[in-house]
Amino acid sequence: PDKAENGELYPRRRGPGTALPEVPPACPGPRDGASPAGSSSWRRILLMILAITIHNIPEGLAVGVGFGAIGKSVSATFQSARNLAIGVGIQNFPEGLAVSLPLRGAGFSTWRAFWYGQLSGMVEPLAGVLGAFAVVLAEPLLPYALGFAAGAMVYVVMDDIIPEAHTSGNGKLASWSSILGFVVMMSLDVGLG
């Protein structure tokens, strides 16, 4: 396929026996024509997108509460709210990739997969505004919401991503990447306070 067909700058190489779809599907659906409900790979992709999108709501609330609570206590400072926003922003990059890359692999164009990755994070600024305006209501709910967000991501990782990595022969890479991600986030937590 050329640029006019799939939006890529260079033609895609085809291996023996692999055929790419001429045009990616208009809405999420598997490449092989099977129904989305019957496809385990599509179930995993949709579960990942849903988990990340839901996971972003409490993160946005946390950032919003951080900024909305400035001056209400000794620890509620602009610096702490800014550091929280930086930490959440940094970890949003791999979350966007976790949405975009499976969609790209499933046959979506690069820009469409990128756009869906962006859309999954759009709930975060909306929840941030809500959290900033509703500090009094959102602050007591925040620990439960963040616990739910963490649980949703841990469930998806344990139930789908880790087993998939091991069946694909990438178990060691997945394990070392998880350790590296943990070290980076703990370093940010300690370094930014």
Short mmCIF file of C-alpha atoms in Angstrom, two decimals:
data_model
loop_
_atom_site.label_atom_id
_atom_site.label_comp_id
_atom_site.label_asym_id
_atom_site.label_seq_id
_atom_site.Cartn_x
_atom_site.Cartn_y
_atom_site.Cartn_z
CA PRO A 1 0.00 0.00 0.00
CA ASP A 2 1.12 3.54 -0.60
CA LYS A 3 0.59 6.80 1.28
CA ALA A 4 -2.79 7.46 -0.28
CA GLU A 5 -4.15 4.15 0.95
CA ASN A 6 -3.11 4.08 4.60
CA GLY A 7 -1.60 7.45 5.51
CA GLU A 8 1.96 6.17 5.93
CA LEU A 9 5.01 7.90 4.52
CA TYR A 10 6.67 4.77 3.20
CA PRO A 11 5.30 1.56 1.74
CA ARG A 12 4.89 -1.23 4.25
CA ARG A 13 6.95 -4.38 3.76
CA ARG A 14 4.98 -7.56 3.42
CA GLY A 15 6.28 -10.86 4.62
CA PRO A 16 5.44 -14.08 2.80
CA GLY A 17 1.80 -14.99 3.20
CA THR A 18 0.80 -11.81 5.05
CA ALA A 19 -1.78 -9.56 3.56
CA LEU A 20 -2.63 -6.18 4.97
CA PRO A 21 -6.13 -4.78 4.72
CA GLU A 22 -6.49 -2.23 1.95
CA VAL A 23 -8.30 0.22 4.24
CA PRO A 24 -8.45 0.01 8.03
CA PRO A 25 -11.92 -0.53 9.44
CA ALA A 26 -14.00 2.57 10.17
CA CYS A 27 -14.63 1.47 13.74
CA PRO A 28 -12.82 -1.01 15.98
CA GLY A 29 -13.03 -4.50 14.57
CA PRO A 30 -10.64 -7.36 13.97
CA ARG A 31 -8.59 -7.69 10.79
CA ASP A 32 -9.75 -11.18 9.91
CA GLY A 33 -13.44 -10.27 9.66
CA ALA A 34 -14.48 -12.18 12.79
CA SER A 35 -16.98 -10.52 15.07
CA PRO A 36 -15.43 -8.34 17.77
CA ALA A 37 -17.24 -10.25 20.52
CA GLY A 38 -15.73 -13.58 19.45
CA SER A 39 -12.17 -12.39 19.10
CA SER A 40 -9.99 -12.75 22.19
CA SER A 41 -7.42 -10.27 20.86
CA TRP A 42 -10.13 -7.65 20.35
CA ARG A 43 -11.46 -8.38 23.80
CA ARG A 44 -8.00 -7.71 25.22
CA ILE A 45 -7.59 -4.50 23.22
CA LEU A 46 -10.99 -3.17 24.24
CA LEU A 47 -10.43 -4.20 27.86
CA MET A 48 -7.12 -2.34 27.86
CA ILE A 49 -8.67 0.80 26.36
CA LEU A 50 -11.56 0.71 28.81
CA ALA A 51 -9.30 0.09 31.83
CA ILE A 52 -6.94 2.92 30.88
CA THR A 53 -9.80 5.32 30.22
CA ILE A 54 -11.49 4.52 33.54
CA HIS A 55 -8.09 4.61 35.26
CA ASN A 56 -7.55 8.19 34.01
CA ILE A 57 -10.65 9.57 35.77
CA PRO A 58 -9.30 9.27 39.35
CA GLU A 59 -5.90 10.50 38.18
CA GLY A 60 -7.54 13.64 36.82
CA LEU A 61 -9.48 14.02 40.06
CA ALA A 62 -6.22 13.74 42.03
CA VAL A 63 -4.53 16.48 40.00
CA GLY A 64 -7.62 18.67 40.21
CA VAL A 65 -7.90 18.21 43.97
CA GLY A 66 -4.18 18.96 44.26
CA PHE A 67 -4.60 22.33 42.57
CA GLY A 68 -7.99 23.07 44.09
CA ALA A 69 -6.73 22.49 47.64
CA ILE A 70 -3.78 24.91 47.41
CA GLY A 71 -3.67 26.96 50.59
CA LYS A 72 -6.22 24.87 52.49
CA SER A 73 -3.49 23.10 54.48
CA VAL A 74 0.25 23.36 55.08
CA SER A 75 1.04 20.49 52.68
CA ALA A 76 -1.30 21.74 49.92
CA THR A 77 1.13 23.92 47.97
CA PHE A 78 1.50 24.79 44.33
CA GLN A 79 4.77 22.83 44.21
CA SER A 80 3.14 19.63 45.47
CA ALA A 81 0.24 20.02 43.01
CA ARG A 82 2.68 20.72 40.17
CA ASN A 83 4.79 17.68 41.08
CA LEU A 84 1.69 15.50 41.14
CA ALA A 85 0.67 16.80 37.70
CA ILE A 86 4.19 16.14 36.33
CA GLY A 87 4.21 12.58 37.70
CA VAL A 88 0.76 11.81 36.29
CA GLY A 89 1.70 13.42 32.98
CA ILE A 90 4.87 11.35 32.62
CA GLN A 91 3.08 8.07 33.26
CA ASN A 92 0.39 9.02 30.73
CA PHE A 93 2.87 8.54 27.86
CA PRO A 94 3.07 4.73 28.25
CA GLU A 95 -0.68 4.59 28.86
CA GLY A 96 -1.32 6.33 25.53
CA LEU A 97 1.08 3.90 23.86
CA ALA A 98 -0.76 0.99 25.49
CA VAL A 99 -3.89 2.16 23.68
CA SER A 100 -2.34 3.19 20.36
CA LEU A 101 0.08 0.34 19.67
CA PRO A 102 -2.44 -2.52 19.83
CA LEU A 103 -4.80 -0.54 17.59
CA ARG A 104 -1.98 0.10 15.11
CA GLY A 105 -1.13 -3.60 15.18
CA ALA A 106 -4.78 -4.43 14.51
CA GLY A 107 -4.77 -2.48 11.25
CA PHE A 108 -5.65 1.09 12.15
CA SER A 109 -3.66 3.89 10.51
CA THR A 110 -0.94 5.51 12.59
CA TRP A 111 -2.86 8.74 13.04
CA ARG A 112 -6.14 7.03 13.91
CA ALA A 113 -4.43 4.83 16.51
CA PHE A 114 -2.66 7.93 17.91
CA TRP A 115 -5.98 9.79 18.06
CA TYR A 116 -7.69 6.97 20.00
CA GLY A 117 -4.75 6.99 22.42
CA GLN A 118 -5.28 10.71 22.93
CA LEU A 119 -9.02 10.28 23.40
CA SER A 120 -8.50 7.71 26.16
CA GLY A 121 -6.68 10.40 28.14
CA MET A 122 -9.17 13.19 27.49
CA VAL A 123 -11.21 12.16 30.52
CA GLU A 124 -8.31 13.21 32.73
CA PRO A 125 -8.43 17.00 32.22
CA LEU A 126 -12.22 16.90 32.48
CA ALA A 127 -11.99 15.04 35.79
CA GLY A 128 -9.24 17.47 36.85
CA VAL A 129 -11.54 20.46 36.38
CA LEU A 130 -14.28 18.62 38.27
CA GLY A 131 -11.84 17.77 41.08
CA ALA A 132 -10.61 21.37 41.35
CA PHE A 133 -14.14 22.74 41.60
CA ALA A 134 -15.43 19.99 43.87
CA VAL A 135 -12.46 19.72 46.25
CA VAL A 136 -14.73 19.42 49.28
CA LEU A 137 -16.64 16.51 47.72
CA ALA A 138 -13.81 14.85 45.77
CA GLU A 139 -11.11 14.90 48.45
CA PRO A 140 -12.75 12.27 50.73
CA LEU A 141 -13.49 10.03 47.72
CA LEU A 142 -9.98 10.31 46.28
CA PRO A 143 -8.33 7.40 48.14
CA TYR A 144 -11.11 5.03 47.05
CA ALA A 145 -11.08 6.29 43.47
CA LEU A 146 -7.29 5.96 43.22
CA GLY A 147 -7.48 2.49 44.77
CA PHE A 148 -10.01 1.53 42.10
CA ALA A 149 -7.79 2.99 39.37
CA ALA A 150 -4.78 1.04 40.58
CA GLY A 151 -6.83 -2.14 40.93
CA ALA A 152 -8.20 -1.82 37.39
CA MET A 153 -4.71 -1.52 35.93
CA VAL A 154 -3.27 -4.32 38.07
CA TYR A 155 -6.15 -6.59 37.00
CA VAL A 156 -5.57 -5.93 33.28
CA VAL A 157 -1.82 -6.39 33.62
CA MET A 158 -2.10 -9.63 35.62
CA ASP A 159 -4.98 -11.12 33.67
CA ASP A 160 -4.03 -10.24 30.11
CA ILE A 161 -0.71 -8.50 29.53
CA ILE A 162 1.68 -10.71 31.52
CA PRO A 163 0.24 -14.01 30.20
CA GLU A 164 0.24 -12.60 26.66
CA ALA A 165 3.88 -11.51 27.00
CA HIS A 166 4.91 -15.00 28.10
CA THR A 167 3.06 -16.74 25.26
CA SER A 168 4.66 -14.36 22.76
CA GLY A 169 8.14 -15.14 24.06
CA ASN A 170 8.61 -11.68 25.58
CA GLY A 171 8.29 -12.63 29.23
CA LYS A 172 11.77 -11.45 30.27
CA LEU A 173 11.39 -8.15 28.41
CA ALA A 174 7.99 -7.57 30.03
CA SER A 175 9.38 -8.35 33.48
CA TRP A 176 12.40 -6.05 33.10
CA SER A 177 10.23 -3.29 31.64
CA SER A 178 7.90 -3.56 34.64
CA ILE A 179 10.85 -3.30 37.02
CA LEU A 180 12.23 -0.29 35.12
CA GLY A 181 8.83 1.42 35.20
CA PHE A 182 8.52 0.78 38.93
CA VAL A 183 12.01 2.22 39.57
CA VAL A 184 11.27 5.33 37.49
CA MET A 185 7.97 6.01 39.26
CA MET A 186 9.45 5.40 42.73
CA SER A 187 12.36 7.72 41.87
CA LEU A 188 9.90 10.40 40.77
CA ASP A 189 7.87 9.89 43.94
CA VAL A 190 10.93 10.29 46.17
CA GLY A 191 12.59 12.99 44.07
CA LEU A 192 9.51 15.18 43.61
CA GLY A 193 8.21 14.65 47.13
#
